[in-house]
mmCIF file of N, CA and C in Angstrom:
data_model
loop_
_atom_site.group_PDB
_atom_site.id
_atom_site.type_symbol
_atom_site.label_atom_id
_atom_site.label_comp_id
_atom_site.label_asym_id
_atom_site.label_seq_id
_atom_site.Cartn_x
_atom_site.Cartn_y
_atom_site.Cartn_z
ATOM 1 N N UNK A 4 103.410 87.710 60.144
ATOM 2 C CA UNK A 4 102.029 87.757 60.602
ATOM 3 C C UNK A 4 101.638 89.195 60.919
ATOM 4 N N UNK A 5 102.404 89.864 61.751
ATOM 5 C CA UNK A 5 102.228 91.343 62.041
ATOM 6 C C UNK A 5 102.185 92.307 60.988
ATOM 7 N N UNK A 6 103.148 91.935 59.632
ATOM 8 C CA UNK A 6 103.141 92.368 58.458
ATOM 9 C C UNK A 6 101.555 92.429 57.466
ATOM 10 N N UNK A 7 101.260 91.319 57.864
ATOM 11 C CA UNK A 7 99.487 91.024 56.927
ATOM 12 C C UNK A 7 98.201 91.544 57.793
ATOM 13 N N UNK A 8 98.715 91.898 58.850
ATOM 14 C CA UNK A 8 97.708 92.235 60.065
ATOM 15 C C UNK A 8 97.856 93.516 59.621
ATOM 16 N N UNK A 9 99.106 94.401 59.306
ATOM 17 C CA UNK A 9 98.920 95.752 59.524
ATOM 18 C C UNK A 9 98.260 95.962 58.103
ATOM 19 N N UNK A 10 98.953 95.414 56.964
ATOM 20 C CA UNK A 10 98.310 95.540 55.593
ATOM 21 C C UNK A 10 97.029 95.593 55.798
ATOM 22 N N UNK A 11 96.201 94.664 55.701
ATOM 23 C CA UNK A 11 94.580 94.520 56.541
ATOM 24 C C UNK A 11 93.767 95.380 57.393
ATOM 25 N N UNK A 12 94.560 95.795 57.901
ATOM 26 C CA UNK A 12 93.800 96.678 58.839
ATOM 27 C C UNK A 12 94.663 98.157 58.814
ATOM 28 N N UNK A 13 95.490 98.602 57.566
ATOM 29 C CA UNK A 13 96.120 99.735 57.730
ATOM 30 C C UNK A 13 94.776 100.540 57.033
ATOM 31 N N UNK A 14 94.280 100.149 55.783
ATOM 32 C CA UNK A 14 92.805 100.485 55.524
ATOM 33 C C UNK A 14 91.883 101.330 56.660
ATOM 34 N N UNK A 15 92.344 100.569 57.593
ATOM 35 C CA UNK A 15 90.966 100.988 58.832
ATOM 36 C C UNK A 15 91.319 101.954 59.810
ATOM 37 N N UNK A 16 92.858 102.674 58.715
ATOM 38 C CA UNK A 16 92.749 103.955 59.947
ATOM 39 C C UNK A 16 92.236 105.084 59.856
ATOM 40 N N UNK A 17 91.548 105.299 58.910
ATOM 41 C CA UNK A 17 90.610 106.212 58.481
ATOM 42 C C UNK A 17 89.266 106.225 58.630
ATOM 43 N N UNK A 18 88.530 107.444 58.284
ATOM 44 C CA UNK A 18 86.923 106.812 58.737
ATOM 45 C C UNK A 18 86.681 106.336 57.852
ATOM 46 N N UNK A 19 85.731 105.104 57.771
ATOM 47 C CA UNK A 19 85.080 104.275 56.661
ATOM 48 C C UNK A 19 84.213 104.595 56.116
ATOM 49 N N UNK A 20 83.694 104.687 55.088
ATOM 50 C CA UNK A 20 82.330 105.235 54.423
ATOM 51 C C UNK A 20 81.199 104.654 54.895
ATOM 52 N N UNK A 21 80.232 105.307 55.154
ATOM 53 C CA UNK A 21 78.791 104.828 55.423
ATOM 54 C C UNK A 21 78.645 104.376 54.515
ATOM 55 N N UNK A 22 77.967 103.448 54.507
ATOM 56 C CA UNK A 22 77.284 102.574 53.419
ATOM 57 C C UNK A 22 75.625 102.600 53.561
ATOM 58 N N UNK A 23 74.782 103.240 52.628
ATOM 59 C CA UNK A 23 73.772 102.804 52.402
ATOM 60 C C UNK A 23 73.384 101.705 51.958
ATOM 61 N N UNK A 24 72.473 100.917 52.872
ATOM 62 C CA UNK A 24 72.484 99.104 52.248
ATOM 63 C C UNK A 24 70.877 98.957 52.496
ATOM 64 N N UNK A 25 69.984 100.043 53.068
ATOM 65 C CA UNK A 25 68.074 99.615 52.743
ATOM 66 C C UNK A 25 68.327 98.860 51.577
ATOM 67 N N UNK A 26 67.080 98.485 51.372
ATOM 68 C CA UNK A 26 66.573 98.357 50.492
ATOM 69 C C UNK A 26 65.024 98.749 49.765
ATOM 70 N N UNK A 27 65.401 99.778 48.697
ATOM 71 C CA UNK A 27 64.474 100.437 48.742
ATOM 72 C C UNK A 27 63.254 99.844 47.894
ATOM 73 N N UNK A 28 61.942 100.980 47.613
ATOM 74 C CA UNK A 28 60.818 99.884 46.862
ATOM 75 C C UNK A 28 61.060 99.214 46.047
ATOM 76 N N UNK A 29 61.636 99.445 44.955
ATOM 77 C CA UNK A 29 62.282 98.306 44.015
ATOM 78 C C UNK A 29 62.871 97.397 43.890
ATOM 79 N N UNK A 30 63.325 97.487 45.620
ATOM 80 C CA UNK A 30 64.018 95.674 45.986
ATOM 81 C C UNK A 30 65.730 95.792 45.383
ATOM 82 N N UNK A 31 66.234 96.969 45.197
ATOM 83 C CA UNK A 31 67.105 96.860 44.755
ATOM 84 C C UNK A 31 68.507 97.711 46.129
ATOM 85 N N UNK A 32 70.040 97.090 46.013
ATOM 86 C CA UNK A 32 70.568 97.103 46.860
ATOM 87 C C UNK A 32 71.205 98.331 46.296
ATOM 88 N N UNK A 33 72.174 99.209 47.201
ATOM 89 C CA UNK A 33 72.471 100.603 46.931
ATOM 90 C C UNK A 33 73.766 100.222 47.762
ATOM 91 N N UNK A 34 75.270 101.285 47.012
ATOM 92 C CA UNK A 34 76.113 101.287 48.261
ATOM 93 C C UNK A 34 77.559 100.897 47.562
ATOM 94 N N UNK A 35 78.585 101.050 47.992
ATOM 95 C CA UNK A 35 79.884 100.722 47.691
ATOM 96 C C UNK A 35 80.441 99.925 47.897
ATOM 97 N N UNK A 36 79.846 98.075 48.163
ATOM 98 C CA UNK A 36 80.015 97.655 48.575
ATOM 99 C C UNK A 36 78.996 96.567 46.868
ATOM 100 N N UNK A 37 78.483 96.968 46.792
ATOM 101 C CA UNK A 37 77.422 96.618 45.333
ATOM 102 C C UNK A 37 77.973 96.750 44.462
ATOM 103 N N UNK A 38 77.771 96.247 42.774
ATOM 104 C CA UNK A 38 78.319 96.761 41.536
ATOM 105 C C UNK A 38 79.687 96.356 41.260
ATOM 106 N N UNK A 39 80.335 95.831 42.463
ATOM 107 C CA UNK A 39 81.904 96.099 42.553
ATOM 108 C C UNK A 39 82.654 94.359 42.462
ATOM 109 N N UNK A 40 83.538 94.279 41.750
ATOM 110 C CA UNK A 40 84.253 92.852 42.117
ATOM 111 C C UNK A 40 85.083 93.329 43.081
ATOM 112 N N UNK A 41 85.121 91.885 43.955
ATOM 113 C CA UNK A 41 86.113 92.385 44.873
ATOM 114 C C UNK A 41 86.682 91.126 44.809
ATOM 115 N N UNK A 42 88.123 90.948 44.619
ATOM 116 C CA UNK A 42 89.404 89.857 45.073
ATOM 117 C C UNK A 42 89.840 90.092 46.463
ATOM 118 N N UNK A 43 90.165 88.606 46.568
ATOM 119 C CA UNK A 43 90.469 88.365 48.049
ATOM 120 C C UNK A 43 91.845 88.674 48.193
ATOM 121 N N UNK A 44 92.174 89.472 49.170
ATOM 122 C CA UNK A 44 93.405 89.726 49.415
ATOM 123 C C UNK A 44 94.167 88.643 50.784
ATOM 124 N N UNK A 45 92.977 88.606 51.751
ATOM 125 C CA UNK A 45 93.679 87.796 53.080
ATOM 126 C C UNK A 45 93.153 86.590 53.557
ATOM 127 N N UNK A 46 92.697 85.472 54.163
ATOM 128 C CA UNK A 46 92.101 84.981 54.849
ATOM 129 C C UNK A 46 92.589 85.041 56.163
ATOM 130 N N UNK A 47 91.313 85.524 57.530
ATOM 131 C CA UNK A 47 91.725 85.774 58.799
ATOM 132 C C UNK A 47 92.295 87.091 58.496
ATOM 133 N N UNK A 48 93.345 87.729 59.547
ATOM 134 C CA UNK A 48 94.078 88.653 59.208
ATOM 135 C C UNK A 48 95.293 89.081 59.067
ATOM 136 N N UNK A 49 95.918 87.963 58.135
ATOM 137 C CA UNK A 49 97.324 87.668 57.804
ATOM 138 C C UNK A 49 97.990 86.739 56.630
ATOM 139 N N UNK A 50 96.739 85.346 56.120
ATOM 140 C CA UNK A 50 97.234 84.814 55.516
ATOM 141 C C UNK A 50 96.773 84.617 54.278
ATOM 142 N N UNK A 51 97.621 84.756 52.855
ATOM 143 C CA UNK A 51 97.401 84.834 51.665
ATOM 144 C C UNK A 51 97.495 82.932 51.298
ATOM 145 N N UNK A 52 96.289 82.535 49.938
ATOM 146 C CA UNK A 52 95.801 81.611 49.846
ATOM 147 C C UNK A 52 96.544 81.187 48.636
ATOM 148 N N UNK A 53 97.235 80.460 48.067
ATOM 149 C CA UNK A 53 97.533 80.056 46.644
ATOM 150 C C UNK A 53 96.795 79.456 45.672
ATOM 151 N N UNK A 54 96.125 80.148 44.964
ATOM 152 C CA UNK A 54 94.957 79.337 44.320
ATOM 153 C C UNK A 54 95.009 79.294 42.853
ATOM 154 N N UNK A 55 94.645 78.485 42.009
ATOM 155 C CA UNK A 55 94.470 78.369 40.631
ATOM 156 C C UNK A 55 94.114 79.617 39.878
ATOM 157 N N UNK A 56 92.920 80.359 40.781
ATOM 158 C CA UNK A 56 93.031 81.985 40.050
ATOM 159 C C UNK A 56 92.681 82.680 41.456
ATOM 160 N N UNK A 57 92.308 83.604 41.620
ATOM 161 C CA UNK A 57 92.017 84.426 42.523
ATOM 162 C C UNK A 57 90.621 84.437 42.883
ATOM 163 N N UNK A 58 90.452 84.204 44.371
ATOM 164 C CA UNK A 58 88.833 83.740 44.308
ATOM 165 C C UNK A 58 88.312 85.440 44.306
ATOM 166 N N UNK A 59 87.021 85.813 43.783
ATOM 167 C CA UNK A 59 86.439 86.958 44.368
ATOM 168 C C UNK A 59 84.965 87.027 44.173
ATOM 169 N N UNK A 60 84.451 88.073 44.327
ATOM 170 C CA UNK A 60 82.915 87.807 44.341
ATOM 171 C C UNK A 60 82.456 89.140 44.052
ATOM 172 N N UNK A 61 81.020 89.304 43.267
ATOM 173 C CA UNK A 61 80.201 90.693 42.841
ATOM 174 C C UNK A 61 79.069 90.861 43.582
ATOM 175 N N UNK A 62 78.781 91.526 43.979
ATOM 176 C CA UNK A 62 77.347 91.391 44.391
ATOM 177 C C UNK A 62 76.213 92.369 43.585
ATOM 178 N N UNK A 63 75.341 91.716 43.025
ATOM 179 C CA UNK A 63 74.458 92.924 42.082
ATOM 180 C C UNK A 63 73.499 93.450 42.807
ATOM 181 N N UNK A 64 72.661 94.752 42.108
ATOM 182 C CA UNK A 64 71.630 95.622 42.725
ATOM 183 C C UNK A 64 70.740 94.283 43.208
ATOM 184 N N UNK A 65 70.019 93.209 42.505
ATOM 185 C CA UNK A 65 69.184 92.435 42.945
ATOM 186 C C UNK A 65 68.930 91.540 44.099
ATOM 187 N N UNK A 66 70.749 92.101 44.566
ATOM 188 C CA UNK A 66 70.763 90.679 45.610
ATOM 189 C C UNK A 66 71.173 89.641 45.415
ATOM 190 N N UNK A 67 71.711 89.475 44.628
ATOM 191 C CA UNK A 67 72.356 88.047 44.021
ATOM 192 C C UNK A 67 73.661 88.386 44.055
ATOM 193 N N UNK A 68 74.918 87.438 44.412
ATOM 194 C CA UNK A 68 76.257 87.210 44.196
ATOM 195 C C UNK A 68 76.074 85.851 43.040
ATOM 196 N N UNK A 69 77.469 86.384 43.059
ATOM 197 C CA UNK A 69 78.310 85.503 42.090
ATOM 198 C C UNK A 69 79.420 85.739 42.230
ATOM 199 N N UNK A 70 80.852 84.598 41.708
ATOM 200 C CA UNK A 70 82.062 84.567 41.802
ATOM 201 C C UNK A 70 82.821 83.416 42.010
ATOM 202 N N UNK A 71 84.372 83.406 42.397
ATOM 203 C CA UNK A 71 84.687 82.117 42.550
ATOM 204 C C UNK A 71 85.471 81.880 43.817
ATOM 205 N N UNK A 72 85.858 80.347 44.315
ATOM 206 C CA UNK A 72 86.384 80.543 45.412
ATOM 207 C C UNK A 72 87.660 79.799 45.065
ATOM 208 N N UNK A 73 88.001 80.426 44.243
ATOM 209 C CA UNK A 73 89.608 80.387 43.621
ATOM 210 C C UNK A 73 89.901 79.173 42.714
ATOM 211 N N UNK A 74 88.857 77.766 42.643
ATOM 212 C CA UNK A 74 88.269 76.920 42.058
ATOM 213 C C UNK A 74 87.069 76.723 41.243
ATOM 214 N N UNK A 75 85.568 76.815 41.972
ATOM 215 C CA UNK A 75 84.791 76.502 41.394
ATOM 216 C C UNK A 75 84.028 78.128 41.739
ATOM 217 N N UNK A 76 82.995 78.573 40.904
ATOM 218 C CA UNK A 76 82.322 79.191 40.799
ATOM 219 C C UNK A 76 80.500 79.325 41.348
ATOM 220 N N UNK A 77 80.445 80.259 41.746
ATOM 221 C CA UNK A 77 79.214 80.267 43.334
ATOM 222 C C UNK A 77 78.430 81.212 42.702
ATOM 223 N N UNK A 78 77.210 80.908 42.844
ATOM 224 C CA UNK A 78 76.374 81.682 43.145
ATOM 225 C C UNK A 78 75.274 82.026 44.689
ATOM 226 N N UNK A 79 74.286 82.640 44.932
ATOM 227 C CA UNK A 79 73.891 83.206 46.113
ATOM 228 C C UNK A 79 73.000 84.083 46.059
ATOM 229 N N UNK A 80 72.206 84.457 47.595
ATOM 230 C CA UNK A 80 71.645 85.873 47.768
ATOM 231 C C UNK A 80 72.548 86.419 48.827
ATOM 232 N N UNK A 81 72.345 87.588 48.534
ATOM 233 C CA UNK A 81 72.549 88.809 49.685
ATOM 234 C C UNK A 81 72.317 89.693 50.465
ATOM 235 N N UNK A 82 71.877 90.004 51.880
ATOM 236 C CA UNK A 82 70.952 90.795 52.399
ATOM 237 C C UNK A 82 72.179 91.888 52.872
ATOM 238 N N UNK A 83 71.568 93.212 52.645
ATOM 239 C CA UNK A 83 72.406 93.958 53.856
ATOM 240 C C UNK A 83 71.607 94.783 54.607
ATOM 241 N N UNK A 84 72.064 95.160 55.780
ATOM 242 C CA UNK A 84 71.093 95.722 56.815
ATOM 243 C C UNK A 84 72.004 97.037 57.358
ATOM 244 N N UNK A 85 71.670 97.352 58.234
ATOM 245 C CA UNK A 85 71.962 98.143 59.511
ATOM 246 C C UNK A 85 72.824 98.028 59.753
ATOM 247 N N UNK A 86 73.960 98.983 60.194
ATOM 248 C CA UNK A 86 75.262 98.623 60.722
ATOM 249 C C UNK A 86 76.234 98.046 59.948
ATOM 250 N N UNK A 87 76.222 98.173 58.974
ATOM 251 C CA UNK A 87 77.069 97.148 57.832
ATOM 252 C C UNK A 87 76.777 95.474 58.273
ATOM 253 N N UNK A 88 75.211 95.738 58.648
ATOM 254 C CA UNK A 88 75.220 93.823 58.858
ATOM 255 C C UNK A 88 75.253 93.410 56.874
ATOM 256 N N UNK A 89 75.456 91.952 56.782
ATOM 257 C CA UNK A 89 75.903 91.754 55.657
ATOM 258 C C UNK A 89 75.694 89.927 55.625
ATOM 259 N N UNK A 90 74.454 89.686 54.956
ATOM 260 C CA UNK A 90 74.364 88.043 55.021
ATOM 261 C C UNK A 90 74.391 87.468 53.888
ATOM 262 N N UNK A 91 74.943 86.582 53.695
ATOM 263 C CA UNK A 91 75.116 85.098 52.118
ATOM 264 C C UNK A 91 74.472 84.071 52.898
ATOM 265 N N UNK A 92 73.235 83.982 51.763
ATOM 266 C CA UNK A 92 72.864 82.557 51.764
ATOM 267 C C UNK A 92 72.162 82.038 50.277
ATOM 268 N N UNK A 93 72.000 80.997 50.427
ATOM 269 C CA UNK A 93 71.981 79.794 49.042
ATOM 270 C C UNK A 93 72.694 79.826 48.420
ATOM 271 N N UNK A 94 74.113 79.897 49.266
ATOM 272 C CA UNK A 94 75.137 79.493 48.161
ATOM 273 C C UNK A 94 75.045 77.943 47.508
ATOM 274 N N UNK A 95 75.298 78.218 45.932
ATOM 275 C CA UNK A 95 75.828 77.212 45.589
ATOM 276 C C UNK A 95 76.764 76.874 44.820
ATOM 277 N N UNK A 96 77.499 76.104 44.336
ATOM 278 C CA UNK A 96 78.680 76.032 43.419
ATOM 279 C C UNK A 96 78.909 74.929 42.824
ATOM 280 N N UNK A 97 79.709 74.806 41.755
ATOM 281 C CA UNK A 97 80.289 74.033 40.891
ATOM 282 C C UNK A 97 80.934 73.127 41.926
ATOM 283 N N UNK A 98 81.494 71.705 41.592
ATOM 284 C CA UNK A 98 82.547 70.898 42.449
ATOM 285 C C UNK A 98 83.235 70.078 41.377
ATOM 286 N N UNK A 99 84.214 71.073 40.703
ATOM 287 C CA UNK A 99 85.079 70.652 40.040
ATOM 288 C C UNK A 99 86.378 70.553 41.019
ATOM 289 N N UNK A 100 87.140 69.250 40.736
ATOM 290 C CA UNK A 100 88.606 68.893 41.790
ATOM 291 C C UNK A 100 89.519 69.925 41.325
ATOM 292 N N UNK A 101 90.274 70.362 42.626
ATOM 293 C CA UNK A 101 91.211 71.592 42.638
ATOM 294 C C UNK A 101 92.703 71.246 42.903
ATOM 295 N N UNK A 102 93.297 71.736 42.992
ATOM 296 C CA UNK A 102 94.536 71.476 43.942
ATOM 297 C C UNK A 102 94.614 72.152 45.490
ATOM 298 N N UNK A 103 93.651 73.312 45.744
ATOM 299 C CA UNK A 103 93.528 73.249 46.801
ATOM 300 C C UNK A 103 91.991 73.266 47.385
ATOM 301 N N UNK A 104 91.127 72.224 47.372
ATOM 302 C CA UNK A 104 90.089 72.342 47.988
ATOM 303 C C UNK A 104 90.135 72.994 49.277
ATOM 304 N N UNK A 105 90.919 72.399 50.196
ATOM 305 C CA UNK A 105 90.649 73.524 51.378
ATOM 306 C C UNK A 105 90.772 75.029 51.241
ATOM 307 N N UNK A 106 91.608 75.694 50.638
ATOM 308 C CA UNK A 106 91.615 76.951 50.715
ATOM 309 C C UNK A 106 90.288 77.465 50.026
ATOM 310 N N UNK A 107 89.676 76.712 48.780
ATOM 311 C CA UNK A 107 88.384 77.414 48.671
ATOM 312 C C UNK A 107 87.385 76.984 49.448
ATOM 313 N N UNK A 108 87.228 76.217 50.310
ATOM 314 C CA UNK A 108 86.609 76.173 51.353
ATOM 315 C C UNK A 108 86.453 77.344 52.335
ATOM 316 N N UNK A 109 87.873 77.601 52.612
ATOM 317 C CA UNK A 109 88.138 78.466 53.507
ATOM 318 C C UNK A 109 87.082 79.937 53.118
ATOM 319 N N UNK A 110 87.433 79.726 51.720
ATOM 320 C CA UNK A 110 86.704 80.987 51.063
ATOM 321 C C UNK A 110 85.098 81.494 51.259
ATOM 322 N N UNK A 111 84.593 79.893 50.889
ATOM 323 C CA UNK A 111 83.072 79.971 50.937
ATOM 324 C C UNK A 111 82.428 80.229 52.304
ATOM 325 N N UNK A 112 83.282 79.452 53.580
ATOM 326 C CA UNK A 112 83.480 79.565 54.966
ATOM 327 C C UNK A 112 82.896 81.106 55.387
ATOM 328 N N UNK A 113 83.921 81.524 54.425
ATOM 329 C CA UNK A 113 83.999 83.300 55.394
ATOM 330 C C UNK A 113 83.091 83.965 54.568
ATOM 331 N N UNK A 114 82.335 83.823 53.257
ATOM 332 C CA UNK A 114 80.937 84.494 53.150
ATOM 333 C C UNK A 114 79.837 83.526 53.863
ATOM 334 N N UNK A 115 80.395 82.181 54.145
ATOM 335 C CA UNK A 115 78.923 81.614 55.465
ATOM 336 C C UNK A 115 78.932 82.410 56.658
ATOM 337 N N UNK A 116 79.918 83.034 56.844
ATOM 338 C CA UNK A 116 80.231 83.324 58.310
ATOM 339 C C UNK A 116 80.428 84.930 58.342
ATOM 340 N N UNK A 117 80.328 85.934 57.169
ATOM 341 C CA UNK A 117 80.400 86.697 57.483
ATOM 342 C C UNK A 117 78.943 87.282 58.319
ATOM 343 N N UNK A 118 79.356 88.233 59.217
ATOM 344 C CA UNK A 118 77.934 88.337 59.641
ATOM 345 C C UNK A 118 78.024 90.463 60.085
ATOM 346 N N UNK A 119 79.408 91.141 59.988
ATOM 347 C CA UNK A 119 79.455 92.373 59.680
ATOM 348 C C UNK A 119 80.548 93.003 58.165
ATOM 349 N N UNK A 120 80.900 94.121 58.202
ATOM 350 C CA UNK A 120 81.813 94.495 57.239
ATOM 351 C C UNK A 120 81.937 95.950 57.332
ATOM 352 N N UNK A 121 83.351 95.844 56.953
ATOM 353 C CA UNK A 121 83.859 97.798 57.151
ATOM 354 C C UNK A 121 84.486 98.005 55.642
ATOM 355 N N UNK A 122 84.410 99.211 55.151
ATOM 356 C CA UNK A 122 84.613 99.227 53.730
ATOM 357 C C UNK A 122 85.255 100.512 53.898
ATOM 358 N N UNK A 123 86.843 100.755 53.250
ATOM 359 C CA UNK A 123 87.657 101.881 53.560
ATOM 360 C C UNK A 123 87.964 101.911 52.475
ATOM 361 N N UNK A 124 87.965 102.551 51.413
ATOM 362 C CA UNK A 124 88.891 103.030 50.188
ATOM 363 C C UNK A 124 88.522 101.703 49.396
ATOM 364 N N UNK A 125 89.578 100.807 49.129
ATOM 365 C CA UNK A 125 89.535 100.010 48.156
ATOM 366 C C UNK A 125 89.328 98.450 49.011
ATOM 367 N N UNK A 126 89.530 98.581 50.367
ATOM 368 C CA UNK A 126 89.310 96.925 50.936
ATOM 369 C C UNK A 126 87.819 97.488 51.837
ATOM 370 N N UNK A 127 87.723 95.485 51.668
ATOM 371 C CA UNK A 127 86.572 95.073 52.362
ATOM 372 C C UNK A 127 86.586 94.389 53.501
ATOM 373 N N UNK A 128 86.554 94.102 54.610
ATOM 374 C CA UNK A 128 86.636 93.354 55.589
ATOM 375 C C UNK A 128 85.727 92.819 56.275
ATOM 376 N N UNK A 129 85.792 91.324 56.262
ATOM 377 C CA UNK A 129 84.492 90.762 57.282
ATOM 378 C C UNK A 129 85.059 90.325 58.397
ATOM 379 N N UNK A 130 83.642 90.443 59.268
ATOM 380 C CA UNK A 130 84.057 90.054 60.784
ATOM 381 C C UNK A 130 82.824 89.185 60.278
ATOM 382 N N UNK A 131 82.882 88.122 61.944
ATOM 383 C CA UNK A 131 82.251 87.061 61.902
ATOM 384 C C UNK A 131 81.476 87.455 63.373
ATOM 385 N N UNK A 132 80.331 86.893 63.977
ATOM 386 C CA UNK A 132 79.496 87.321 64.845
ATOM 387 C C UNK A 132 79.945 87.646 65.864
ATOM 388 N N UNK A 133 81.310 87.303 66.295
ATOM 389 C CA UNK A 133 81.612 87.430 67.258
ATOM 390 C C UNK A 133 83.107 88.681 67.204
ATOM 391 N N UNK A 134 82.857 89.483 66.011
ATOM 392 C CA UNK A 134 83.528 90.608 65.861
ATOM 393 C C UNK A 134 85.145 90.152 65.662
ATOM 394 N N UNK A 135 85.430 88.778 65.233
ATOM 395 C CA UNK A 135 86.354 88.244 64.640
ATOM 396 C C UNK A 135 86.951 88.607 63.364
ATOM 397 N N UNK A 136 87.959 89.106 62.914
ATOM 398 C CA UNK A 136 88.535 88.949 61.628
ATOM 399 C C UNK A 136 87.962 87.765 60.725
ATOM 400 N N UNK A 137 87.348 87.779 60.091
ATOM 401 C CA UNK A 137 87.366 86.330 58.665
ATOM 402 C C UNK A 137 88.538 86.940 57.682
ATOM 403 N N UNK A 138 88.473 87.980 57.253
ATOM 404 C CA UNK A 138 89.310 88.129 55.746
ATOM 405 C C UNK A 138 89.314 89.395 55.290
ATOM 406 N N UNK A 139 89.649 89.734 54.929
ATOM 407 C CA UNK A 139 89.605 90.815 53.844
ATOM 408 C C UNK A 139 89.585 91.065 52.068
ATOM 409 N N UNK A 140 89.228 91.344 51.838
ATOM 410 C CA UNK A 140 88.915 91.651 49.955
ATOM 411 C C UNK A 140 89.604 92.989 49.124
ATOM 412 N N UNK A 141 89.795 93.118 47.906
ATOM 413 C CA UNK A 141 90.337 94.450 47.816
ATOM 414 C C UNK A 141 89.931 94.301 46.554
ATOM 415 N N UNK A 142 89.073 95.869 45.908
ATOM 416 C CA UNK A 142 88.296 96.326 45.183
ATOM 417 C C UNK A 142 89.097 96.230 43.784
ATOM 418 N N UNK A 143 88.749 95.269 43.100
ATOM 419 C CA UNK A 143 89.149 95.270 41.461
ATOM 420 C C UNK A 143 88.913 96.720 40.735
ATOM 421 N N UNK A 144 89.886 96.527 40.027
ATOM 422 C CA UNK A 144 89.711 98.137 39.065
ATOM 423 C C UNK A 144 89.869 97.298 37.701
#
């Protein structure tokens, strides 16, 4: 456990990049955190998920996500604000049977619930409103 905690958060001993996330007249989103797939590396801040493929998610200039939660495939909007605030909503998805429905649950869970994010090098990390760990992500190449 102490092992996936430090992985997770060894990222965060550096300063994190500002992220520009306005949105400017064109309605379009800006930032390093945009453009990018990101795979899930943790759920919480320690435990790895076994899934049929690897859930992850894109988020485009328009505001729209897409991706999968290691099963079925989601789509969404995306707001980002101030402070690395960071919101998903209208998700929706496919409900094809998995072998692990809960773990992609778990998945969709922590973009319902993300509600900040810190972005260091190649991972992503959400906290939940109450400055909780949800998970972490790590930047596809």
């Amino acid at each position: 456990m102490g092992m996936g905690l430090a992985l997770l958060l060894s990222a965060c001993g550096s300063t994190p990049q500002q992220e520009r996330t306005d949105v400017p007249q064109g309605g379009t989103l800006s930032g390093p955190v945009v453009e990018q797939r990101w795979n899930l590396l943790l759920v919480g801040t320690d435990e790895r998920l076994s899934m049929p493929e690897t859930p992850f998610f894109r988020i485009g200039r328009d505001g729209k996500v897409n991706g999968s939660d290691g099963c079925n495939q989601f789509t969404g909007k995306v707001s980002l604000g101030e402070s690395q605030r960071i919101s998903f909503s209208e998700l929706a998805s496919t409900r094809m049977a998995c072998p692990n429905m809960e773990g992609a649950k778990r998945v969709t869970d922590m973009l319902d619930n993300a509600y900040r994010y810190l972005i260091d090098h190649d991972r992503l990390v959400f906290f939940g409103p109450d400055s909780r760990v949800l998970g972490g992500w790590r930047e596809a190449n």
